Coordinates of C-alpha atoms in Angstrom, one line a residue:
Chain A
X65 CA 132.1 99.8 -90.3
X66 CA 133.2 97.5 -87.7
X67 CA 130.8 95.4 -85.7
X68 CA 131.8 97.2 -82.5
X69 CA 131.4 100.9 -83.1
X70 CA 131.7 101.5 -79.4
X71 CA 134.9 100.1 -78.3
X72 CA 135.5 102.4 -75.5
X73 CA 132.1 102.4 -74.0
X74 CA 131.6 98.7 -74.2
X75 CA 134.5 98.2 -71.8
X76 CA 133.2 100.6 -69.2
X77 CA 135.9 100.1 -66.6
X78 CA 138.8 100.1 -69.0
X79 CA 140.5 103.5 -69.3
X80 CA 140.2 104.9 -72.8
X81 CA 143.8 105.1 -73.3
X82 CA 144.1 101.4 -74.0
X83 CA 142.9 102.3 -77.4
X84 CA 145.8 104.0 -78.9
X85 CA 148.8 103.1 -76.8
X86 CA 150.4 99.7 -76.2
X87 CA 152.0 101.0 -73.1
X88 CA 152.0 98.6 -70.1
X89 CA 149.6 99.7 -67.4
X90 CA 152.1 100.7 -64.9
X91 CA 150.9 101.5 -61.4
X92 CA 150.8 105.2 -61.0
X93 CA 152.6 106.8 -58.1
X94 CA 152.5 110.3 -57.0
X95 CA 156.2 110.4 -56.1
X96 CA 157.5 111.7 -59.4
X97 CA 154.9 114.3 -59.7
X98 CA 155.6 115.7 -56.3
X99 CA 159.3 115.7 -57.0
X100 CA 158.7 117.7 -60.2
X101 CA 156.4 120.2 -58.8
X102 CA 158.9 120.9 -56.1
X103 CA 161.5 121.6 -58.7
X104 CA 159.2 124.1 -60.6
X105 CA 156.2 125.0 -58.4
X106 CA 154.9 127.6 -60.9
X107 CA 154.8 125.3 -63.9
X108 CA 151.3 123.8 -63.5
X109 CA 149.8 127.3 -63.1
X110 CA 151.6 128.5 -66.2
X111 CA 150.1 125.6 -68.1
X112 CA 146.6 126.6 -66.9
X113 CA 146.9 130.2 -67.9
X114 CA 145.4 130.0 -71.5
X115 CA 142.5 127.8 -70.5
X116 CA 141.6 129.9 -67.5
X117 CA 142.0 133.1 -69.4
X118 CA 139.6 132.0 -72.2
X119 CA 137.1 130.6 -69.8
X120 CA 137.0 133.8 -67.8
X121 CA 136.6 135.9 -71.0
X122 CA 134.1 133.7 -72.8
X123 CA 132.0 132.5 -69.9
X124 CA 133.1 134.0 -66.6
X125 CA 132.7 137.6 -67.6
X126 CA 129.3 137.0 -69.3
X127 CA 128.0 135.2 -66.1
X128 CA 129.1 138.1 -63.9
X129 CA 127.7 140.7 -66.3
X130 CA 124.5 138.9 -66.5
X131 CA 124.1 138.7 -62.7
X132 CA 124.7 142.4 -62.4
X133 CA 122.5 143.3 -65.4
X134 CA 119.6 141.3 -64.0
X135 CA 119.7 143.8 -61.2
X136 CA 119.5 146.8 -63.5
X137 CA 117.0 148.5 -65.7
X138 CA 118.7 147.8 -69.0
X139 CA 116.5 148.3 -72.0
X140 CA 117.0 149.9 -75.5
X141 CA 117.7 153.3 -74.1
X142 CA 120.5 151.9 -71.9
X143 CA 122.0 150.2 -74.9
X144 CA 122.5 153.5 -76.6
X145 CA 124.4 155.0 -73.7
X146 CA 121.8 156.0 -71.0
X147 CA 123.2 154.9 -67.6
X148 CA 121.5 151.8 -66.3
X149 CA 119.8 152.3 -62.9
X150 CA 119.9 149.7 -60.2
X151 CA 116.5 148.2 -59.6
X152 CA 117.5 145.5 -57.1
X153 CA 115.3 142.5 -57.7
X154 CA 112.8 144.5 -59.8
X155 CA 113.3 142.5 -62.9
X156 CA 112.8 139.3 -61.0
X157 CA 109.6 140.6 -59.3
X158 CA 108.2 141.9 -62.6
X159 CA 108.8 138.5 -64.2
X160 CA 107.5 136.5 -61.3
X161 CA 104.2 138.6 -61.6
X162 CA 104.1 137.9 -65.3
X163 CA 101.9 134.9 -66.0
X164 CA 103.5 134.4 -69.4
X165 CA 106.8 133.6 -67.7
X166 CA 105.1 130.8 -65.7
X167 CA 103.5 129.5 -68.8
X168 CA 106.9 129.3 -70.5
X169 CA 108.5 127.8 -67.5
X170 CA 105.7 125.2 -67.2
X171 CA 105.8 124.5 -70.9
X172 CA 109.5 124.1 -70.8
X173 CA 109.5 121.7 -67.9
X174 CA 106.7 119.5 -69.4
X175 CA 108.4 119.4 -72.8
X176 CA 111.7 118.6 -71.2
X177 CA 110.4 115.8 -69.1
X178 CA 108.3 114.3 -71.9
X179 CA 111.2 114.3 -74.3
X180 CA 113.8 113.0 -71.8
X181 CA 111.5 110.1 -70.6
X182 CA 110.5 109.2 -74.2
X183 CA 114.1 109.2 -75.3
X184 CA 115.1 107.1 -72.4
X185 CA 112.3 104.6 -72.9
X186 CA 112.8 104.2 -76.6
X187 CA 116.6 104.2 -76.3
X188 CA 116.4 101.3 -73.7
X189 CA 114.0 99.3 -75.9
X190 CA 116.4 99.8 -79.0
X191 CA 119.3 98.6 -76.8
X192 CA 117.4 95.5 -75.7
X193 CA 116.5 94.9 -79.3
X194 CA 120.1 95.2 -80.4
X195 CA 121.0 92.6 -77.8
X196 CA 118.3 90.2 -79.0
X197 CA 118.7 90.2 -82.7
X198 CA 121.3 88.5 -85.0
X199 CA 124.5 90.3 -85.8
X200 CA 123.6 91.7 -89.2
X201 CA 120.3 93.2 -87.9
X202 CA 122.2 94.7 -84.9
X203 CA 124.7 96.3 -87.2
X204 CA 122.1 97.8 -89.4
X205 CA 120.4 99.4 -86.4
X206 CA 123.8 100.7 -85.2
X207 CA 124.7 102.2 -88.5
X208 CA 121.4 104.0 -88.9
X209 CA 121.6 105.2 -85.3
X210 CA 125.0 106.6 -86.0
X211 CA 123.8 108.4 -89.1
X212 CA 121.0 110.0 -87.2
X213 CA 123.3 110.9 -84.3
X214 CA 125.8 112.5 -86.7
X215 CA 123.3 114.7 -88.4
X216 CA 123.9 118.4 -87.5
X217 CA 120.9 120.0 -85.9
X218 CA 120.5 122.5 -88.7
X219 CA 120.5 120.0 -91.5
X220 CA 118.3 117.6 -89.5
X221 CA 115.8 120.5 -89.1
X222 CA 115.9 121.2 -92.8
X223 CA 115.1 117.5 -93.6
X224 CA 112.3 117.2 -91.0
X225 CA 110.8 120.4 -92.2
X226 CA 110.7 118.8 -95.7
X227 CA 109.4 115.6 -94.4
X228 CA 106.5 117.4 -92.6
X229 CA 105.9 119.9 -95.4
X230 CA 102.2 120.4 -95.6
X231 CA 101.9 120.2 -99.4
X232 CA 104.5 117.7 -100.6
X233 CA 105.9 116.2 -97.4
X234 CA 106.3 112.4 -97.1
X235 CA 104.6 112.2 -93.7
X236 CA 101.3 113.6 -95.0
X237 CA 101.6 111.4 -98.1
X238 CA 102.0 108.2 -96.1
X239 CA 99.2 109.1 -93.7
X240 CA 96.9 109.8 -96.6
X241 CA 97.9 106.5 -98.1
X242 CA 96.8 104.9 -94.8
X243 CA 93.4 106.3 -95.5
X244 CA 93.6 109.3 -93.1
X245 CA 92.7 112.8 -94.3
X246 CA 96.1 114.5 -94.2
X247 CA 96.1 116.2 -97.5
X248 CA 97.7 119.7 -97.0
X249 CA 97.6 119.2 -93.2
X250 CA 99.8 121.9 -91.5
X251 CA 101.6 120.4 -88.6
X252 CA 103.0 123.6 -87.1
X253 CA 99.8 125.6 -86.8
X254 CA 98.5 124.3 -83.5
X255 CA 100.9 124.5 -80.6
X256 CA 100.3 120.9 -79.5
X257 CA 101.0 119.6 -82.9
X258 CA 104.0 121.9 -83.1
X259 CA 105.5 120.4 -79.9
X260 CA 104.7 116.9 -81.2
X261 CA 106.8 117.5 -84.2
X262 CA 109.6 119.0 -82.1
X263 CA 109.4 115.9 -79.8
X264 CA 109.6 113.6 -82.8
X265 CA 112.7 115.4 -84.1
X266 CA 114.4 115.6 -80.6
X267 CA 113.7 112.0 -79.8
X268 CA 114.9 110.8 -83.1
X269 CA 118.2 112.7 -82.6
X270 CA 118.7 111.8 -79.0
X271 CA 117.8 108.1 -79.0
X272 CA 121.1 106.9 -80.5
X273 CA 123.1 108.2 -77.6
X274 CA 120.9 106.5 -75.1
X275 CA 120.7 103.3 -77.1
X276 CA 124.4 103.0 -77.4
X277 CA 125.1 103.8 -73.8
X278 CA 122.4 101.4 -72.6
X279 CA 123.7 98.7 -75.0
X280 CA 127.2 99.2 -73.6
X281 CA 125.7 98.7 -70.2
X282 CA 123.9 95.6 -71.3
X283 CA 127.1 94.0 -72.6
X284 CA 128.4 94.2 -69.0
X285 CA 125.6 92.0 -67.7
X286 CA 127.3 88.6 -67.3
X287 CA 125.6 85.9 -69.4
X288 CA 126.0 83.1 -66.8
X289 CA 124.1 85.1 -64.2
X290 CA 121.2 85.4 -66.6
X291 CA 121.4 81.7 -67.5
X292 CA 121.4 80.8 -63.8
X293 CA 118.3 82.9 -63.3
X294 CA 116.6 81.3 -66.2
X295 CA 117.4 77.8 -64.8
X296 CA 115.9 79.0 -61.5
X297 CA 112.7 79.8 -63.5
X298 CA 112.9 83.5 -64.1
X299 CA 111.0 84.6 -67.2
X300 CA 112.4 87.2 -69.5
X301 CA 110.5 90.0 -67.7
X302 CA 111.8 88.8 -64.4
X303 CA 115.3 88.7 -65.6
X304 CA 115.0 92.2 -66.9
X305 CA 113.4 93.5 -63.7
X306 CA 115.7 91.8 -61.2
X307 CA 119.0 91.4 -62.9
X308 CA 119.4 93.6 -66.0
X309 CA 117.8 96.7 -64.7
X310 CA 119.7 97.0 -61.4
X311 CA 122.9 96.4 -63.2
X312 CA 122.4 99.1 -65.8
X313 CA 120.6 101.5 -63.5
X314 CA 123.8 103.7 -63.0
X315 CA 124.1 104.2 -66.8
X316 CA 120.5 104.9 -67.2
X317 CA 120.3 107.5 -64.4
X318 CA 123.3 109.4 -65.8
X319 CA 121.8 109.3 -69.3
X320 CA 118.4 110.5 -68.1
X321 CA 120.0 113.3 -66.2
X322 CA 122.0 114.5 -69.3
X323 CA 118.8 114.3 -71.4
X324 CA 117.0 116.4 -68.9
X325 CA 119.7 119.0 -68.9
X326 CA 120.0 119.0 -72.7
X327 CA 116.2 119.1 -73.3
X328 CA 115.7 122.0 -70.9
X329 CA 118.0 124.2 -73.0
X330 CA 116.6 123.2 -76.4
X331 CA 116.8 126.3 -78.6
X332 CA 117.7 125.7 -82.2
X333 CA 115.0 123.2 -82.9
X334 CA 112.2 125.4 -81.5
X335 CA 113.6 128.5 -83.2
X336 CA 113.9 126.8 -86.5
X337 CA 110.4 125.3 -86.3
X338 CA 109.1 128.8 -85.5
X339 CA 110.8 130.0 -88.7
X340 CA 108.8 127.2 -90.5
X341 CA 105.4 128.4 -89.2
X342 CA 104.8 128.1 -85.4
X343 CA 103.4 131.1 -83.6
X344 CA 106.3 132.2 -81.3
X345 CA 104.2 133.4 -78.4
X346 CA 102.4 130.1 -78.2
X347 CA 105.5 128.0 -78.8
X348 CA 108.3 129.8 -76.9
X349 CA 110.4 127.7 -74.4
X350 CA 112.9 129.2 -72.1
X351 CA 115.6 129.5 -74.7
X352 CA 113.6 131.2 -77.3
X353 CA 111.9 133.4 -74.7
X354 CA 115.3 134.7 -73.6
X355 CA 116.2 135.4 -77.2
X356 CA 112.9 137.2 -77.8
X357 CA 113.3 139.3 -74.6
X358 CA 117.0 140.2 -75.2
X359 CA 117.7 140.3 -78.9
X360 CA 114.1 140.8 -80.0
X361 CA 112.9 143.5 -77.7
X362 CA 116.3 144.7 -76.4
X363 CA 115.3 144.2 -72.7
X364 CA 118.7 142.9 -71.5
X365 CA 117.7 143.3 -67.8
X366 CA 114.8 140.9 -68.0
X367 CA 116.5 138.6 -70.4
X368 CA 119.4 138.3 -68.0
X369 CA 117.1 137.6 -65.1
X370 CA 115.5 134.7 -67.0
X371 CA 119.0 133.5 -68.0
X372 CA 120.1 133.4 -64.4
X373 CA 117.0 131.3 -63.7
X374 CA 118.0 128.8 -66.4
X375 CA 121.7 128.8 -65.3
X376 CA 120.7 128.0 -61.7
X377 CA 118.3 125.3 -62.7
X378 CA 121.0 123.8 -64.9
X379 CA 123.7 124.0 -62.3
X380 CA 121.4 122.4 -59.7
X381 CA 120.7 119.5 -62.1
X382 CA 124.3 119.2 -63.2
X383 CA 125.5 118.9 -59.6
X384 CA 124.4 115.3 -59.4
X385 CA 126.2 114.6 -62.7
X386 CA 129.4 116.2 -61.7
X387 CA 129.4 114.5 -58.3
X388 CA 129.0 111.2 -60.1
X389 CA 131.9 111.9 -62.4
X390 CA 134.1 112.8 -59.5
X391 CA 133.1 109.7 -57.6
X392 CA 134.0 107.6 -60.6
X393 CA 137.4 109.3 -60.6
X394 CA 138.0 108.7 -56.9
X395 CA 137.3 105.0 -57.4
X396 CA 139.7 104.7 -60.3
Chain B
X81 CA 125.2 73.5 -73.5
X82 CA 122.2 71.4 -74.5
X83 CA 120.1 73.7 -72.3
X84 CA 121.3 76.7 -74.2
X85 CA 120.5 75.1 -77.6
X86 CA 117.1 74.2 -76.3
X87 CA 116.4 77.8 -75.3
X88 CA 117.5 79.1 -78.6
X89 CA 115.2 76.8 -80.4
X90 CA 112.3 77.8 -78.3
X91 CA 113.1 81.5 -78.8
X92 CA 113.3 81.3 -82.5
X93 CA 109.8 82.6 -83.6
X94 CA 110.1 85.5 -81.2
X95 CA 113.5 86.2 -82.5
X96 CA 112.2 86.5 -86.1
X97 CA 109.6 89.1 -85.0
X98 CA 112.3 91.0 -83.2
X99 CA 114.5 90.9 -86.3
X100 CA 111.7 92.4 -88.3
X101 CA 111.2 95.1 -85.7
X102 CA 115.0 95.8 -85.7
X103 CA 115.0 96.3 -89.5
X104 CA 112.0 98.7 -89.2
X105 CA 113.8 100.7 -86.5
X106 CA 116.9 100.8 -88.7
X107 CA 114.8 102.1 -91.6
X108 CA 113.0 104.7 -89.6
X109 CA 116.2 106.1 -88.1
X110 CA 118.1 106.2 -91.4
X111 CA 115.2 107.5 -93.4
X112 CA 115.7 111.2 -92.9
X113 CA 119.4 110.9 -93.9
X114 CA 118.4 108.9 -96.9
X115 CA 115.7 111.3 -97.8
X116 CA 118.0 114.2 -97.7
X117 CA 120.4 112.6 -100.1
X118 CA 117.8 111.2 -102.4
X119 CA 115.9 114.5 -102.7
X120 CA 119.1 116.4 -103.3
X121 CA 119.6 114.4 -106.5
X122 CA 116.2 115.4 -108.0
X123 CA 115.1 118.6 -109.6
X124 CA 112.4 120.6 -107.8
X125 CA 110.0 120.0 -110.7
X126 CA 110.3 116.4 -110.1
X127 CA 109.9 116.8 -106.3
X128 CA 106.8 118.9 -106.8
X129 CA 105.0 116.6 -109.3
X130 CA 102.7 113.9 -108.0
X131 CA 103.5 111.4 -105.3
X132 CA 106.9 111.4 -103.5
X133 CA 109.6 109.4 -105.3
X134 CA 111.2 106.9 -102.9
X135 CA 114.4 106.6 -105.0
X136 CA 116.1 109.2 -107.0
X137 CA 114.6 109.3 -110.5
X138 CA 117.0 110.7 -113.1
X139 CA 119.5 111.6 -110.5
X140 CA 121.8 114.5 -111.2
X141 CA 124.1 116.9 -109.4
X142 CA 122.4 120.0 -110.8
X143 CA 121.3 121.1 -107.3
X144 CA 124.8 120.8 -105.9
X145 CA 126.1 122.8 -108.9
X146 CA 123.5 125.6 -108.3
X147 CA 124.2 125.7 -104.5
X148 CA 128.0 125.7 -105.0
X149 CA 127.9 128.3 -107.7
X150 CA 125.1 130.4 -106.1
X151 CA 127.5 133.0 -104.8
X152 CA 126.6 132.8 -101.1
X153 CA 127.6 129.3 -100.2
X154 CA 131.3 129.6 -100.7
X155 CA 131.7 132.7 -98.5
X156 CA 129.8 130.9 -95.8
X157 CA 132.0 127.8 -96.2
X158 CA 135.1 130.0 -95.9
X159 CA 133.7 131.6 -92.8
X160 CA 132.9 128.2 -91.2
X161 CA 136.4 126.9 -92.1
X162 CA 138.0 129.9 -90.6
X163 CA 136.0 129.7 -87.4
X164 CA 136.4 126.0 -87.1
X165 CA 140.2 126.0 -87.8
X166 CA 140.8 128.7 -85.2
X167 CA 138.6 127.0 -82.6
X168 CA 140.3 123.6 -83.1
X169 CA 143.8 124.9 -83.0
X170 CA 143.3 127.1 -79.9
X171 CA 141.2 124.4 -78.1
X172 CA 143.8 121.7 -78.7
X173 CA 146.7 123.9 -77.5
X174 CA 145.0 125.3 -74.4
X175 CA 143.3 122.0 -73.4
X176 CA 146.5 120.1 -73.9
X177 CA 148.5 122.4 -71.6
X178 CA 145.7 122.3 -69.0
X179 CA 145.4 118.5 -69.1
X180 CA 149.2 118.2 -68.6
X181 CA 148.9 120.4 -65.5
X182 CA 146.1 118.5 -63.9
X183 CA 147.3 115.0 -64.7
X184 CA 151.1 115.4 -64.2
X185 CA 151.2 117.8 -61.2
X186 CA 149.6 118.0 -57.8
X187 CA 149.1 121.6 -56.9
X188 CA 146.9 123.9 -54.8
X189 CA 143.7 124.6 -56.6
X190 CA 143.8 121.5 -58.8
X191 CA 140.6 120.0 -57.5
X192 CA 138.8 123.4 -57.7
X193 CA 139.9 123.7 -61.3
X194 CA 138.6 120.2 -62.2
X195 CA 135.3 121.0 -60.4
X196 CA 135.0 124.3 -62.2
X197 CA 135.7 122.7 -65.6
X198 CA 133.0 120.1 -65.0
X199 CA 130.4 122.7 -63.9
X200 CA 131.3 125.1 -66.7
X201 CA 130.9 122.4 -69.3
X202 CA 127.2 122.1 -68.4
X203 CA 126.4 125.9 -68.7
X204 CA 123.9 126.3 -71.5
X205 CA 124.6 128.7 -74.3
X206 CA 120.9 129.6 -74.1
X207 CA 121.5 131.1 -70.7
X208 CA 124.6 133.1 -71.7
X209 CA 124.1 134.4 -75.2
X210 CA 122.7 137.8 -74.2
X211 CA 125.8 138.6 -72.1
X212 CA 128.1 137.2 -74.8
X213 CA 126.4 139.4 -77.4
X214 CA 127.0 142.4 -75.2
X215 CA 130.7 141.4 -74.5
X216 CA 131.4 141.1 -78.2
X217 CA 129.8 144.4 -78.8
X218 CA 132.0 146.0 -76.1
X219 CA 135.1 144.4 -77.5
X220 CA 134.1 145.4 -81.1
X221 CA 134.2 141.8 -82.0
X222 CA 130.6 141.4 -83.2
X223 CA 130.5 139.8 -86.7
X224 CA 134.1 138.7 -86.6
X225 CA 135.8 135.3 -86.8
X226 CA 137.9 136.1 -83.7
X227 CA 134.9 137.0 -81.6
X228 CA 132.8 133.9 -82.3
X229 CA 135.9 131.7 -82.0
X230 CA 136.7 133.1 -78.5
X231 CA 133.3 131.9 -77.3
X232 CA 133.6 128.5 -79.1
X233 CA 136.9 127.8 -77.5
X234 CA 135.5 128.7 -74.1
X235 CA 132.6 126.3 -74.7
X236 CA 134.7 123.4 -76.0
X237 CA 137.8 123.6 -73.8
X238 CA 136.2 122.2 -70.6
X239 CA 135.1 118.9 -72.2
X240 CA 138.4 118.6 -74.1
X241 CA 140.5 119.1 -71.0
X242 CA 138.4 116.3 -69.3
X243 CA 138.9 114.0 -72.3
X244 CA 142.6 114.7 -72.7
X245 CA 143.6 114.3 -69.2
X246 CA 142.7 110.6 -69.3
X247 CA 145.1 110.2 -72.2
X248 CA 147.9 112.1 -70.5
X249 CA 147.4 110.2 -67.3
X250 CA 147.5 107.0 -69.1
X251 CA 151.0 107.4 -70.4
X252 CA 153.2 106.3 -67.4
X253 CA 155.7 108.8 -66.3
X254 CA 158.1 105.9 -65.9
X255 CA 158.3 105.6 -69.7
X256 CA 159.3 109.2 -70.0
X257 CA 161.8 108.8 -67.3
X258 CA 163.3 105.8 -69.0
X259 CA 163.9 107.9 -72.0
X260 CA 165.6 110.5 -69.9
X261 CA 167.8 107.8 -68.4
X262 CA 168.7 106.8 -71.9
X263 CA 170.0 110.3 -72.5
X264 CA 167.0 112.3 -73.8
X265 CA 166.3 115.7 -72.3
X266 CA 163.1 116.1 -70.4
X267 CA 161.5 118.0 -73.3
X268 CA 163.0 115.5 -75.7
X269 CA 161.5 112.6 -73.8
X270 CA 158.2 114.3 -73.7
X271 CA 158.3 114.9 -77.5
X272 CA 159.6 111.5 -78.5
X273 CA 157.7 109.3 -76.1
X274 CA 154.7 110.9 -74.5
X275 CA 153.5 113.0 -77.4
X276 CA 153.1 110.1 -80.0
X277 CA 151.1 108.2 -77.4
X278 CA 148.8 111.1 -77.0
X279 CA 148.1 111.4 -80.7
X280 CA 144.8 109.4 -80.6
X281 CA 143.6 111.6 -77.8
X282 CA 144.5 114.8 -79.7
X283 CA 142.8 113.6 -82.9
X284 CA 139.6 112.7 -80.9
X285 CA 139.6 116.1 -79.1
X286 CA 140.3 117.9 -82.4
X287 CA 137.3 116.2 -84.1
X288 CA 135.1 117.0 -81.1
X289 CA 136.1 120.7 -81.3
X290 CA 135.5 120.6 -85.1
X291 CA 132.0 119.2 -84.7
X292 CA 131.0 121.7 -82.1
X293 CA 132.2 124.7 -84.1
X294 CA 131.0 123.5 -87.4
X295 CA 127.4 122.7 -86.1
X296 CA 127.0 125.5 -83.6
X297 CA 123.8 127.6 -84.3
X298 CA 122.6 129.4 -81.2
X299 CA 125.6 131.6 -80.4
X300 CA 126.3 132.2 -84.1
X301 CA 122.7 133.5 -84.5
X302 CA 123.3 136.1 -81.8
X303 CA 126.9 137.1 -82.5
X304 CA 127.1 137.0 -86.3
X305 CA 124.2 139.1 -87.5
X306 CA 125.6 140.6 -90.6
X307 CA 124.9 138.8 -93.8
X308 CA 128.5 138.6 -95.0
X309 CA 129.8 136.8 -92.0
X310 CA 127.4 134.0 -91.7
X311 CA 128.7 130.5 -90.9
X312 CA 127.1 127.5 -92.8
X313 CA 124.3 126.8 -90.3
X314 CA 123.2 130.5 -90.4
X315 CA 123.6 130.4 -94.2
X316 CA 121.4 127.4 -94.5
X317 CA 118.7 129.0 -92.4
X318 CA 118.9 132.1 -94.5
X319 CA 118.8 130.0 -97.7
X320 CA 115.6 128.3 -96.7
X321 CA 114.0 131.6 -95.7
X322 CA 114.9 133.3 -99.0
X323 CA 113.7 130.2 -100.8
X324 CA 110.5 130.2 -98.8
X325 CA 109.6 133.7 -100.0
X326 CA 108.9 132.1 -103.3
X327 CA 108.3 128.4 -102.9
X328 CA 111.0 126.4 -101.2
X329 CA 113.3 124.6 -103.7
X330 CA 113.6 121.5 -101.6
X331 CA 116.1 119.9 -104.0
X332 CA 118.6 122.7 -103.5
X333 CA 117.9 122.9 -99.8
X334 CA 118.7 119.2 -99.5
X335 CA 121.7 119.5 -101.6
X336 CA 123.0 122.3 -99.3
X337 CA 122.1 120.2 -96.2
X338 CA 124.1 117.3 -97.6
X339 CA 127.1 119.5 -98.3
X340 CA 127.0 120.7 -94.7
X341 CA 126.3 117.3 -93.1
X342 CA 128.8 115.1 -95.0
X343 CA 132.0 116.2 -93.3
X344 CA 130.3 115.9 -90.0
X345 CA 129.1 112.4 -90.6
X346 CA 132.6 111.3 -91.7
X347 CA 134.3 112.9 -88.7
X348 CA 131.7 111.8 -86.3
X349 CA 132.3 108.1 -87.1
X350 CA 135.9 108.6 -85.8
X351 CA 135.1 110.2 -82.5
X352 CA 131.8 108.9 -81.3
X353 CA 133.0 105.9 -79.2
X354 CA 135.1 108.2 -77.1
X355 CA 132.4 110.7 -76.6
X356 CA 129.9 108.3 -75.2
X357 CA 132.3 106.8 -72.8
X358 CA 133.5 110.2 -71.7
X359 CA 130.1 111.4 -71.1
X360 CA 128.6 108.4 -69.4
X361 CA 131.2 107.0 -67.1
X362 CA 133.8 109.7 -67.0
X363 CA 135.8 106.7 -68.3
X364 CA 138.7 109.0 -68.9
X365 CA 140.2 108.3 -65.5
X366 CA 143.4 109.7 -64.1

């Protein structure tokens, strides 16, 4: 394990390619590309065919199908061949009138925001911590963060279920050792405690990405500026508020946006915790609700309508992210 | 210089406290991974009796042997390997060609393609799986390697194109042209000069595709419903459920988890630097 597990990210402005190639950074001109495309104007399109084809098949067709199906009555009978009747916005209206949908939407939004903000806050603190401690301590934090980050969701869920096991789990054992009455405490029974466990797991798994990104941002803050501020009498809080924070704000905002998008779509963790003992109707978020509507009860029409809602929400949020990536590109 | 030393001296007690906190943070974050491995080395009897053991007592690989030889793990492993291999190969090929197109050529529709790729990359599987389930049913590809791989390639290609185009753009055309002046054909110049310089990018993209296909749970849950075509994540879920019907054998579950997580952890260490930078700054610039 090298002391710099993030070579690419720590040099934000350096193109990643410097990693592998020793090629001199020659100025890029558009002249040769234009010459080439004049010689074979169809070639770039040929190169794009496989990607475009697979995207249309795997994602394009499903999106279109979903939009159309959300406008139809498409239940179990229709799956077995009965023609699906158009109902216009009927599915949407029915859902909008269903208080349960709004419960799920509200629950998902609160869960998403709590998780994203907690992840950002803890990740930021870990990054500051890594900057402040001696090398060996920083490397231990980095190694254990990498381990947590690398864990596949499914195995992480298995381990956390074992840790929170009501009878033999370590969490109950340790809390009992601290003098609290947690013998045989079931964590997944009450919805609030269910979501607390989900939050612990998701924050544990997401903090490494935030911490590494924020740390990479921190290494870009020039030391002499901080020193100058210190000489001018700025305390550590002042330096953080007026120098560090403004400089790493771009990184933080993009990371927060990604966390919100990712936490909004959380499915596997909730589904697997429901396996372990949560009551589905009390713990459904948008993802598991769609699953229950579509795969569980076979109502593809309504499931599609909820899916469209999730897709629109995600695209709206992603728009800022995509615009940011494109601005970065234009500046390069 | 003296000023800095003075600050360091003054900050030392605070620094010691922070170091302790850092060690605690490291312990907390690594603990679940440690616990997985430690529990996997102990028998269920030992895990059930008395207080938790914080290090493996009488460690043995018995759990691994029972999982490996249990009859259901190996078919799931084969399934995962098949799906992952197909996904990685197709993704690399498709994404490589597309990244050549968008970084070596200027053509009508280029910007729209990039924009589409970036937006598509954000689409959540959770918002699409109903339609994908239906699609696979129509194509008679439910419960098949090809069916799930088609969806995985579609999910992975966008980010891979984005990642690879930075590498392609980073190899100056002038190098290739110099090779052509020295007598190589255009294809030869590409193969001898550009391609080797792209190797790190291809490796990183391949590992990324591997991780996605190996770990994926949501879409697999929907598209692979038959017992004999389960990938490893689905198999592990089933294994826990079967085990839960009696009393979960946590030793075996943790051994199974370790077997699934190990390749991921190894490969992840190769690729993660590139993934952060690609996500955060779009540092792959062209």
